[in-house]
PDB file of N, CA and C in Angstrom:
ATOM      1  N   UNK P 360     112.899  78.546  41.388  1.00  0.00           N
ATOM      2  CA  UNK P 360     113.217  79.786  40.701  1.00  0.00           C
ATOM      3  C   UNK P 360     113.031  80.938  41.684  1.00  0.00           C
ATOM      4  N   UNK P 361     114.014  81.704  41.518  1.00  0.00           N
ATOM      5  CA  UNK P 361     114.056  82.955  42.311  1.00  0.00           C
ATOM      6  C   UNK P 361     113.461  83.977  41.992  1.00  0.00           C
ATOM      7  N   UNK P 362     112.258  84.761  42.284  1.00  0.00           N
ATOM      8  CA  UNK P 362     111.339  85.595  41.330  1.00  0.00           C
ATOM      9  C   UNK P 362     112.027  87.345  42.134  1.00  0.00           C
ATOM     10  N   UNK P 363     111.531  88.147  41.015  1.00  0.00           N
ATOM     11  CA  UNK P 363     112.424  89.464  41.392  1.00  0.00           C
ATOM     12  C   UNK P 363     110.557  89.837  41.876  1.00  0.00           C
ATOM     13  N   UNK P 364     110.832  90.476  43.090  1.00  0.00           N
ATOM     14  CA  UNK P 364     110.223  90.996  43.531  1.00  0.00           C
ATOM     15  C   UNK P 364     110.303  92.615  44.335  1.00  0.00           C
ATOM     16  N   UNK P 365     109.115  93.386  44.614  1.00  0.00           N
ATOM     17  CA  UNK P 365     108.992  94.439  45.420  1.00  0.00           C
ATOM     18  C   UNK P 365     107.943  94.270  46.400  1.00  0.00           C
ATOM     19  N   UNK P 366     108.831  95.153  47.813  1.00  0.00           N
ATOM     20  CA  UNK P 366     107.673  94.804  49.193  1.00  0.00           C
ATOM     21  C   UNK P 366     107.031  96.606  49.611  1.00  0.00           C
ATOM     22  N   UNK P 367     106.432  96.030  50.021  1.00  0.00           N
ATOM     23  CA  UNK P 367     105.559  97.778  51.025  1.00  0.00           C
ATOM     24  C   UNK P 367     104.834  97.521  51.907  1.00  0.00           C
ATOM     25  N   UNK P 368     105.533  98.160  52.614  1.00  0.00           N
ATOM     26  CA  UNK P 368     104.329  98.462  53.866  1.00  0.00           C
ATOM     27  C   UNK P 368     104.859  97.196  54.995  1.00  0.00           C
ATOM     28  N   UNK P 369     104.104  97.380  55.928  1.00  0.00           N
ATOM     29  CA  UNK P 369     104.385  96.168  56.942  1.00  0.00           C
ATOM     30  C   UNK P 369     102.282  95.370  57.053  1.00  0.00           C
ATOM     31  N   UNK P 370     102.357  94.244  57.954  1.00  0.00           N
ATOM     32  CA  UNK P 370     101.555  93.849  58.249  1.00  0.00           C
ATOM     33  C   UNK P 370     101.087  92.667  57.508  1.00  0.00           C
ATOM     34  N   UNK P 371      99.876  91.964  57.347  1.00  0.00           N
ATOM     35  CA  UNK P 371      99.754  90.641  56.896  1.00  0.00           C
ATOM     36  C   UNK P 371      99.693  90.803  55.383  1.00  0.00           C
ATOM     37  N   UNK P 372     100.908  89.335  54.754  1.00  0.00           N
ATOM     38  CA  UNK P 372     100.988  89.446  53.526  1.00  0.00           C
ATOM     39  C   UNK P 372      99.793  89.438  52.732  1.00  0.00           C
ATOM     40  N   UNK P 373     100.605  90.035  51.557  1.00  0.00           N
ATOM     41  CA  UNK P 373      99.380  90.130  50.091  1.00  0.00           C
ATOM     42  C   UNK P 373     100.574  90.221  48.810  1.00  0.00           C
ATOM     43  N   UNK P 374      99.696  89.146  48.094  1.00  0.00           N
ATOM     44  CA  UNK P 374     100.837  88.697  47.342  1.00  0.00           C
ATOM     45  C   UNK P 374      99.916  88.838  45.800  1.00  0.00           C
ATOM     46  N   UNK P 375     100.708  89.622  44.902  1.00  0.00           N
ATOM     47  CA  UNK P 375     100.097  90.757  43.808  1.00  0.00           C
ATOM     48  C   UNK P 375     101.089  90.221  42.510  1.00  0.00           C
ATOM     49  N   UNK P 376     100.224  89.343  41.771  1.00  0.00           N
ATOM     50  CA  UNK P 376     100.280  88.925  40.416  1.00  0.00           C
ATOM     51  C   UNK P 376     100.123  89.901  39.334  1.00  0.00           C
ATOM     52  N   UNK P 377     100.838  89.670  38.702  1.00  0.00           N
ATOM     53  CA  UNK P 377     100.367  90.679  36.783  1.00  0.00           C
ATOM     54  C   UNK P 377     100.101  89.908  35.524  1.00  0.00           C
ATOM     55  N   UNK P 378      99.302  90.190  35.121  1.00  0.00           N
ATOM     56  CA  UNK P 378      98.591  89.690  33.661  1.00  0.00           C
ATOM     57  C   UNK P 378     100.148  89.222  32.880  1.00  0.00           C
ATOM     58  N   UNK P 379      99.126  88.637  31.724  1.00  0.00           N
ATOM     59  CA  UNK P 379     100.478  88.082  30.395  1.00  0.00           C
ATOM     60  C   UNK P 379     101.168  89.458  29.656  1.00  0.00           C
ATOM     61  N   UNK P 380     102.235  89.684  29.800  1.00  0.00           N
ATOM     62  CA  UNK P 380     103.075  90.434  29.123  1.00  0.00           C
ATOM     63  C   UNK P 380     102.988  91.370  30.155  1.00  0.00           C
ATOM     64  N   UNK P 381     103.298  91.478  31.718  1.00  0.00           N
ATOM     65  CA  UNK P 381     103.294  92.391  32.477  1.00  0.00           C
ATOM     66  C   UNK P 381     104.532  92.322  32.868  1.00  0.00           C
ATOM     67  N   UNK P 382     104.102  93.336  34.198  1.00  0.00           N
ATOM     68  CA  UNK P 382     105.269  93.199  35.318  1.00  0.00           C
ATOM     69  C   UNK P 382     104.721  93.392  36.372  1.00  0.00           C
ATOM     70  N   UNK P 383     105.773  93.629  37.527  1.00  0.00           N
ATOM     71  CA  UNK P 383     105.294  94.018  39.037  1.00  0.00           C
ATOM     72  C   UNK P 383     105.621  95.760  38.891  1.00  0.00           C
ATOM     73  N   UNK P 384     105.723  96.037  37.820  1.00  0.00           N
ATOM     74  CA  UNK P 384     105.596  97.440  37.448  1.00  0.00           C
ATOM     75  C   UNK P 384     104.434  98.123  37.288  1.00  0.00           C
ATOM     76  N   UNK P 385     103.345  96.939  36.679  1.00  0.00           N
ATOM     77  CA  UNK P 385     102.132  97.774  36.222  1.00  0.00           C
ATOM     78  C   UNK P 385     101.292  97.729  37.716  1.00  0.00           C
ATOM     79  N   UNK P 386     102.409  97.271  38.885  1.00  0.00           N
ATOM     80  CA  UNK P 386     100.914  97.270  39.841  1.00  0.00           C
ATOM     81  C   UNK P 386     101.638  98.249  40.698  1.00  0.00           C
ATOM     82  N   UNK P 387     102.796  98.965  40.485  1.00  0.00           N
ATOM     83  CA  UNK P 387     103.707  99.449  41.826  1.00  0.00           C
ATOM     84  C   UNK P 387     102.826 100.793  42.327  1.00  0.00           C
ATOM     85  N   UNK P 388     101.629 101.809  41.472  1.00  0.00           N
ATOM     86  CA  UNK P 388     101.668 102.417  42.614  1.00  0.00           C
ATOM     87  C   UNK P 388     100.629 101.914  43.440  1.00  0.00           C
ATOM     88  N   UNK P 389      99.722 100.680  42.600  1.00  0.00           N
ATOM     89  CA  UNK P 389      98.492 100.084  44.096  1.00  0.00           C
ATOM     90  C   UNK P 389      99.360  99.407  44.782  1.00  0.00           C
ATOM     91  N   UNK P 390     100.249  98.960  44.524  1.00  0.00           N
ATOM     92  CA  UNK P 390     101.051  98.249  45.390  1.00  0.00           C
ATOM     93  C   UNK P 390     101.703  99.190  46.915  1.00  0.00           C
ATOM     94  N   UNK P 391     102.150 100.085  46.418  1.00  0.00           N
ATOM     95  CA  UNK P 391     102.494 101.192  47.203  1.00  0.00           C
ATOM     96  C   UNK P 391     100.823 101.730  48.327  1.00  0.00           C
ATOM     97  N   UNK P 392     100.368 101.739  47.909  1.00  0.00           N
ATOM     98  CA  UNK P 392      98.468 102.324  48.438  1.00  0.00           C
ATOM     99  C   UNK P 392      98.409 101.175  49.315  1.00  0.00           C
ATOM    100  N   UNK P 393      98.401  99.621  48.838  1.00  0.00           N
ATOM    101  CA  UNK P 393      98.017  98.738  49.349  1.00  0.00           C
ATOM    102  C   UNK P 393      99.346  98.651  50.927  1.00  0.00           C
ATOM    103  N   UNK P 394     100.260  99.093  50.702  1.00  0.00           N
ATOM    104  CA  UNK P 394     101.355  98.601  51.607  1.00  0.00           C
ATOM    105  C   UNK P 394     100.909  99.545  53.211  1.00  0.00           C
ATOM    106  N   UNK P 395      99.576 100.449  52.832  1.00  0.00           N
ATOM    107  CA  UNK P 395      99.150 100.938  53.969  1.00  0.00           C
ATOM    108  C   UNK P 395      98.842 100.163  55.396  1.00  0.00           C
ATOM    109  N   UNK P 396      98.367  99.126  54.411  1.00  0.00           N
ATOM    110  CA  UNK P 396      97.229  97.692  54.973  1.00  0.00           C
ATOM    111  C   UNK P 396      97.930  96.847  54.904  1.00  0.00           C
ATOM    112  N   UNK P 397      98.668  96.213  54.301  1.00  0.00           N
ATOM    113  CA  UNK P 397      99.252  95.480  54.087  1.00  0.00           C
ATOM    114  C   UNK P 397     100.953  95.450  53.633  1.00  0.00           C
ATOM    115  N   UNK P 398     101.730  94.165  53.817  1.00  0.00           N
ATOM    116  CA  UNK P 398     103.167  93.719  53.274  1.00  0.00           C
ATOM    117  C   UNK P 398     102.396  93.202  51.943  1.00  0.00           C
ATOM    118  N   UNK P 399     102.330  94.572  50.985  1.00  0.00           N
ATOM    119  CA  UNK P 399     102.267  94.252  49.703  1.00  0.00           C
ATOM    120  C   UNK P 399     103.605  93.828  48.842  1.00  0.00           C
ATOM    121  N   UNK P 400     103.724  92.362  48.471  1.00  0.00           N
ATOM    122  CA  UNK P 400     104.449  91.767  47.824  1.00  0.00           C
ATOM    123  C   UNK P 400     104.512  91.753  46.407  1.00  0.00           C
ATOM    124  N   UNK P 401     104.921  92.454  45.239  1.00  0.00           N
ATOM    125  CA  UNK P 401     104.717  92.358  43.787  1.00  0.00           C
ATOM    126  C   UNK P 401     105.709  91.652  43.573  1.00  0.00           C
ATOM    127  N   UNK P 402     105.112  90.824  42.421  1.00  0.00           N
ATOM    128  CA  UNK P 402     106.252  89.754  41.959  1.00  0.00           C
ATOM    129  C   UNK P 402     106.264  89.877  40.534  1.00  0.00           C
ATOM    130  N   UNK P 403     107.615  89.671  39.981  1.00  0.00           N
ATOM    131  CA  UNK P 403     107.115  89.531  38.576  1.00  0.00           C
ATOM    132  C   UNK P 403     107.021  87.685  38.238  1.00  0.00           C
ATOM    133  N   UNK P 404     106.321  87.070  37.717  1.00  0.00           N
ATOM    134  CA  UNK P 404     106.394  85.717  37.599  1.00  0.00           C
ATOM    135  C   UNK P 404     107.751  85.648  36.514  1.00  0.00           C
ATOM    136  N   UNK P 405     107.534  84.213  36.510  1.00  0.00           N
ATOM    137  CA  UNK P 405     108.827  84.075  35.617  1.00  0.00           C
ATOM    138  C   UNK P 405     108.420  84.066  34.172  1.00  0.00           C
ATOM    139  N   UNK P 406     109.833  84.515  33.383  1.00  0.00           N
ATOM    140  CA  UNK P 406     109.569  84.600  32.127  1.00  0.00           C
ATOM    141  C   UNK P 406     109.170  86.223  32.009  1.00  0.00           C
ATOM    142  N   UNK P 407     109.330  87.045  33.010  1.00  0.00           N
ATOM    143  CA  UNK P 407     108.626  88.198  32.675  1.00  0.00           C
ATOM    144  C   UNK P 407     109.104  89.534  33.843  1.00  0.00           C
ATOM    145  N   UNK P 408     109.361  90.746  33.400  1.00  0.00           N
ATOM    146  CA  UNK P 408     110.150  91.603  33.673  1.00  0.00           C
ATOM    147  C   UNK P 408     111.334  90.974  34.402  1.00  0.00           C
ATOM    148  N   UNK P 409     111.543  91.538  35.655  1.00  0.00           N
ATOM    149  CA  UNK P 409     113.535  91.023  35.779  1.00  0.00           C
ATOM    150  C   UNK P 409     113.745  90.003  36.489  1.00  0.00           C
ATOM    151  N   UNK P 410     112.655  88.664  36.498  1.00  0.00           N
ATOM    152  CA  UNK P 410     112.593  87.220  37.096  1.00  0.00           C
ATOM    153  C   UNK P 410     113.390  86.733  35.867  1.00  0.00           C
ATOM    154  N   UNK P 411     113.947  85.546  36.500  1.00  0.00           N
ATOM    155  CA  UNK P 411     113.985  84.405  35.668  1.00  0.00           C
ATOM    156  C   UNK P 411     113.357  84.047  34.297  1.00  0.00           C
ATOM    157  N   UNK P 412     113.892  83.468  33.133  1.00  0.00           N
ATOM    158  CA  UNK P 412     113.232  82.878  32.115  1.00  0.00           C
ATOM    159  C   UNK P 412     113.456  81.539  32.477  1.00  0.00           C
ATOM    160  N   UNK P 413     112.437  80.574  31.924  1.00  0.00           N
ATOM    161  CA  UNK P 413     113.046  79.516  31.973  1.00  0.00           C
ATOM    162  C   UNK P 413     112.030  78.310  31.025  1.00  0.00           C
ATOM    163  N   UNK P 414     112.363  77.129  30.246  1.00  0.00           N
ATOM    164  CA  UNK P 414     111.677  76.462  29.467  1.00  0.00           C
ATOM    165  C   UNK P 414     110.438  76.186  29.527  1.00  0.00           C
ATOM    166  N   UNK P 415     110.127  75.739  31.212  1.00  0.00           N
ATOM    167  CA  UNK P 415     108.654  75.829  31.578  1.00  0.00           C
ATOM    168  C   UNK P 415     107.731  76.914  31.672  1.00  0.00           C
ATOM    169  N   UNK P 416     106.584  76.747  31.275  1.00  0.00           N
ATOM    170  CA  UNK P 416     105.887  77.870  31.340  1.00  0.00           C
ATOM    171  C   UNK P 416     104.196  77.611  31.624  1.00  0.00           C
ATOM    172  N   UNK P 417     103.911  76.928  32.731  1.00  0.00           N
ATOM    173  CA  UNK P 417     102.359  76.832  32.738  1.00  0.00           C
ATOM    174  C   UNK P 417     101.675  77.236  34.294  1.00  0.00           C
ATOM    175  N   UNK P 418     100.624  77.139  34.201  1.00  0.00           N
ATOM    176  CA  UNK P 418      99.958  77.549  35.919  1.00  0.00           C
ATOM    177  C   UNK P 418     101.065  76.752  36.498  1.00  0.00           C
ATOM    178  N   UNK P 419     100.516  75.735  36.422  1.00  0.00           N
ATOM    179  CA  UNK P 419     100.966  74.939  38.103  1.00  0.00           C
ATOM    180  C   UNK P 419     102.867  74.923  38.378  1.00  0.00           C
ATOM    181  N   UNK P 420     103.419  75.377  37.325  1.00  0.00           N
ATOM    182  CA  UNK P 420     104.931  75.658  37.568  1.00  0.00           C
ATOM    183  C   UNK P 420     105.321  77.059  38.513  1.00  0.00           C
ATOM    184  N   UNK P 421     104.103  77.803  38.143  1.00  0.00           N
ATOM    185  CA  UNK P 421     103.996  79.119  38.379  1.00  0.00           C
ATOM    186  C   UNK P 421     103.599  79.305  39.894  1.00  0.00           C
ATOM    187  N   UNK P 422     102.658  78.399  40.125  1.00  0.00           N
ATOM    188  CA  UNK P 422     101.963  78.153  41.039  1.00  0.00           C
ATOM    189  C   UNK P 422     102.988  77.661  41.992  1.00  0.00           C
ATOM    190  N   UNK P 423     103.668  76.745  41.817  1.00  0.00           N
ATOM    191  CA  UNK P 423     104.896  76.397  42.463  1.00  0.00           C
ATOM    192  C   UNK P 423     105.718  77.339  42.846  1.00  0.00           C
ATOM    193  N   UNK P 424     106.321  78.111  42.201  1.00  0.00           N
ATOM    194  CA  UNK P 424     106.904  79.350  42.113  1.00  0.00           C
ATOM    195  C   UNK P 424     106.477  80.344  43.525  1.00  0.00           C
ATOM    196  N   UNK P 425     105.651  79.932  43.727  1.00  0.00           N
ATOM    197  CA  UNK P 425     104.580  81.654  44.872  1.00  0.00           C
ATOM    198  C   UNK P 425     105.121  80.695  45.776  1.00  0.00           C
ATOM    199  N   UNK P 426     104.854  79.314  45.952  1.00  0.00           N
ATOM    200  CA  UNK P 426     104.947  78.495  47.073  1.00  0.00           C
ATOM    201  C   UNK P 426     106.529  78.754  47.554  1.00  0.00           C
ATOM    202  N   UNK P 427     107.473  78.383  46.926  1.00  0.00           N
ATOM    203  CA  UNK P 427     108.988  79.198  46.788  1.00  0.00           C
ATOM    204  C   UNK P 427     109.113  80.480  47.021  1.00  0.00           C
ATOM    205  N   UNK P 428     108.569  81.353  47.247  1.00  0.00           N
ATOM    206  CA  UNK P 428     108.510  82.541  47.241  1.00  0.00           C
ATOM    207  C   UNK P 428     107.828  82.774  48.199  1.00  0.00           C
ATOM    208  N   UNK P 429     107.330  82.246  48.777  1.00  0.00           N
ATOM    209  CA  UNK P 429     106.295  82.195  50.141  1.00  0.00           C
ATOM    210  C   UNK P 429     107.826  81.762  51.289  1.00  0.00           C
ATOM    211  N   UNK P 430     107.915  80.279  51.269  1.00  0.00           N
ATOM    212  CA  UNK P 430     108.636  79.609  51.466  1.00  0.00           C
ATOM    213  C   UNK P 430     110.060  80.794  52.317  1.00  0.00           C
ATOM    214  N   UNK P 431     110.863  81.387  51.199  1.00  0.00           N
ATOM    215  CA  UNK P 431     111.569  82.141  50.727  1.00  0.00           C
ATOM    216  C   UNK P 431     111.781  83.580  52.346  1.00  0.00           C
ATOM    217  N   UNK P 432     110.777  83.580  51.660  1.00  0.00           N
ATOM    218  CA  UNK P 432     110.127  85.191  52.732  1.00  0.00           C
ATOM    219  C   UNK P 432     109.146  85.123  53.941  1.00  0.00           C
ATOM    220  N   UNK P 433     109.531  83.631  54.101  1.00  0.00           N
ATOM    221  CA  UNK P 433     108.823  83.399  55.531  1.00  0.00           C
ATOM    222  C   UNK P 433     107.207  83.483  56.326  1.00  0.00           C
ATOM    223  N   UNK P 434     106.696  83.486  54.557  1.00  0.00           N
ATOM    224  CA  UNK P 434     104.442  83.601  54.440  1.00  0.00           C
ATOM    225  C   UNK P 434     104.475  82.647  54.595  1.00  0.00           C
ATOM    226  N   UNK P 435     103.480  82.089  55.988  1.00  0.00           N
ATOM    227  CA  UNK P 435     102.848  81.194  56.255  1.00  0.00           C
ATOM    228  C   UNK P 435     101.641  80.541  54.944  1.00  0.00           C
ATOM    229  N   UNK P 436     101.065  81.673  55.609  1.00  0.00           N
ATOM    230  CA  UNK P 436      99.400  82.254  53.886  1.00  0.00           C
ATOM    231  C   UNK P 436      99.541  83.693  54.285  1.00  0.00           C
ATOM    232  N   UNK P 437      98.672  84.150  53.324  1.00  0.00           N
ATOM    233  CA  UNK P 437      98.642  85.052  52.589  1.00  0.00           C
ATOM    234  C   UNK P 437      97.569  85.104  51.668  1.00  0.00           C
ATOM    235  N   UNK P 438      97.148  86.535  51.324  1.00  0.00           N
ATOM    236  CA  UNK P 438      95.771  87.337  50.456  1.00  0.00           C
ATOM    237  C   UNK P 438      96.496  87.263  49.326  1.00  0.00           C
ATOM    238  N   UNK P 439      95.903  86.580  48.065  1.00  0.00           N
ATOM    239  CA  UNK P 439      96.692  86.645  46.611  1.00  0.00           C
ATOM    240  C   UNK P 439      95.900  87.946  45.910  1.00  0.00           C
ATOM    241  N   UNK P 440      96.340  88.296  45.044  1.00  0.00           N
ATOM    242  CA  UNK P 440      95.574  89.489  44.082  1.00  0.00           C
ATOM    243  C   UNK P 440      96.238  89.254  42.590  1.00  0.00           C
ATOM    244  N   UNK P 441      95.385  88.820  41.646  1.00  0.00           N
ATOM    245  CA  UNK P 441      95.801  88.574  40.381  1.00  0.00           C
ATOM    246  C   UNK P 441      94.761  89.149  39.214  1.00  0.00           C
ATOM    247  N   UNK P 442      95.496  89.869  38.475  1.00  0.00           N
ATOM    248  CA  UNK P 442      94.944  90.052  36.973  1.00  0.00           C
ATOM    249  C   UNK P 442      95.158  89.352  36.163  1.00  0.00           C
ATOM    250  N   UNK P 443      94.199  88.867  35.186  1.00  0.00           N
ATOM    251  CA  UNK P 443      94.637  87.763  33.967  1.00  0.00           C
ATOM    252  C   UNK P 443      95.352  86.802  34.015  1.00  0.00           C
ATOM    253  N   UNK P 444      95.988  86.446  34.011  1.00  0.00           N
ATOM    254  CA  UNK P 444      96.968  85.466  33.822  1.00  0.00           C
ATOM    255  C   UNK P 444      97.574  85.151  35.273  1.00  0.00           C
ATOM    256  N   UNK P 445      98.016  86.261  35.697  1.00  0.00           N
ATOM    257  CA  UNK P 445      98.371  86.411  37.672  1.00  0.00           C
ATOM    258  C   UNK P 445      96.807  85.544  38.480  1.00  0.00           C
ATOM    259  N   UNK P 446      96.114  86.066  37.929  1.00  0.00           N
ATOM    260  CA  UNK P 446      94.482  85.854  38.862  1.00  0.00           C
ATOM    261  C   UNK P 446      94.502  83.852  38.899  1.00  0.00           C
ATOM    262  N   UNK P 447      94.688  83.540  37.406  1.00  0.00           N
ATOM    263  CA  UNK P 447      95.038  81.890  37.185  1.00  0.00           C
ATOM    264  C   UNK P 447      95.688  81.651  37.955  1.00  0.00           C
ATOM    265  N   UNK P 448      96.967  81.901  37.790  1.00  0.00           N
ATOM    266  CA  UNK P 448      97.808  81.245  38.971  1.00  0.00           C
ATOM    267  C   UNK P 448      98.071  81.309  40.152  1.00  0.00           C
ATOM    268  N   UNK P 449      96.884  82.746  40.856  1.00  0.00           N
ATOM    269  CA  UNK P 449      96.017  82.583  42.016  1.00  0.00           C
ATOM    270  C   UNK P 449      95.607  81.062  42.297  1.00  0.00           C
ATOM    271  N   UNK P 450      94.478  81.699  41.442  1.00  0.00           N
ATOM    272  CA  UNK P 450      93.368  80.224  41.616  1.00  0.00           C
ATOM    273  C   UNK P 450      94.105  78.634  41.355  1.00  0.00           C
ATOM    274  N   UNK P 451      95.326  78.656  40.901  1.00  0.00           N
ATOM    275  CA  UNK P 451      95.781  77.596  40.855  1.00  0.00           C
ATOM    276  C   UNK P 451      96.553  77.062  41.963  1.00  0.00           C
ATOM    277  N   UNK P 452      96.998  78.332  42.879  1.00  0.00           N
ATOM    278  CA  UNK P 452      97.719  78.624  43.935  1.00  0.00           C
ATOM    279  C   UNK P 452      97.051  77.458  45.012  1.00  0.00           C
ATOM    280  N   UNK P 453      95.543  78.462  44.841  1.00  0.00           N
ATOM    281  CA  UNK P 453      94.290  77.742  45.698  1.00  0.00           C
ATOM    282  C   UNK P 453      94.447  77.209  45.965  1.00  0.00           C
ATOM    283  N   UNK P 454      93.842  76.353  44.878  1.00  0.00           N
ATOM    284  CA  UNK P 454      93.465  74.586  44.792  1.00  0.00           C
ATOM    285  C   UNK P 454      94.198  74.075  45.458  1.00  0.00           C
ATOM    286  N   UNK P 455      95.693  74.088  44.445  1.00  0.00           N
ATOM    287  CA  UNK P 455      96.470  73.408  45.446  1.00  0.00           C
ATOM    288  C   UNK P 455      97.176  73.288  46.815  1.00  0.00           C
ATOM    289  N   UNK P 456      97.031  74.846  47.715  1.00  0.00           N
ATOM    290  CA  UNK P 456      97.770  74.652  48.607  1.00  0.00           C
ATOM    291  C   UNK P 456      96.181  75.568  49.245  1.00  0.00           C
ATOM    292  N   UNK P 457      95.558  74.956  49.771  1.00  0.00           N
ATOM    293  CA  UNK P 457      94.660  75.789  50.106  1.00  0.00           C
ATOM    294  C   UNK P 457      94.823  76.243  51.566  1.00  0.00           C
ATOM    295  N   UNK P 458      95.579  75.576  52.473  1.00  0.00           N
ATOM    296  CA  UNK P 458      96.384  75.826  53.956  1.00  0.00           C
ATOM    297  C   UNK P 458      97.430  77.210  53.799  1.00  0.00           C
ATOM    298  N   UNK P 459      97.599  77.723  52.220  1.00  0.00           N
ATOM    299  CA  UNK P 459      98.505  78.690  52.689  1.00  0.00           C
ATOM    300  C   UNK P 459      97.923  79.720  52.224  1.00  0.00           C
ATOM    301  N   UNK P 460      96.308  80.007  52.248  1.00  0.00           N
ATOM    302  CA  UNK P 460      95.606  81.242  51.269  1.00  0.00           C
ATOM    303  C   UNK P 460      94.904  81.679  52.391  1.00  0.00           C
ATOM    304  N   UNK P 461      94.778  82.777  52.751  1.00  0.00           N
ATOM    305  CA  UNK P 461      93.281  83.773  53.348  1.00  0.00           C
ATOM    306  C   UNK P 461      92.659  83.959  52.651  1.00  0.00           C
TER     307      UNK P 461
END
């Protein structure tokens, strides 16, 4: 799945999750602050603002998803930042790919 995303700034990625019923809207102006320091990456996950919908809907699909999106945009690893629901599929990120997290 192809996730709609926004970038800022240059320098080592950071990749910026949003809670259940969000977007990469509710993070755009830390996102913007953060792009000082960082290639702040906001994503909206799927199922949610102008990504993809699609039947599946759990961490580790999601989790898959960043890896594609990593993949995608050429992040080796990368600093995750998640609220609620984003923060899960951080930590789910983790676990499983723990070679591609700072």
């Amino acid at each position: 799945m192809i996730l709609h995303h926004e970038s800022y700034g240059e320098g080592p990625p950071l990749i910026i999750l949003h809670g259940l019923f969000g977007s990469l809207e509710n993070w755009r102006t830390m996102s913007r602050k953060l792009g000082r320091y960082y290639r702040a990456c906001a994503i909206d996950l799927r199922n949610s603002g102008r990504s993809p919908h699609g039947e599946v809907f759990n961490y580790q699909i999601m989790a898959d998803d960043i890896k594609v999106f990593m993949d995608a945009q050429s992040i080796n690893t990368t600093c995750l930042l998640g609220h609620s629901m984003g923060g899960k599929v951080a930590m789910e990120f983790a676990l499983d790919r723990p070679d591609r997290v700072e």
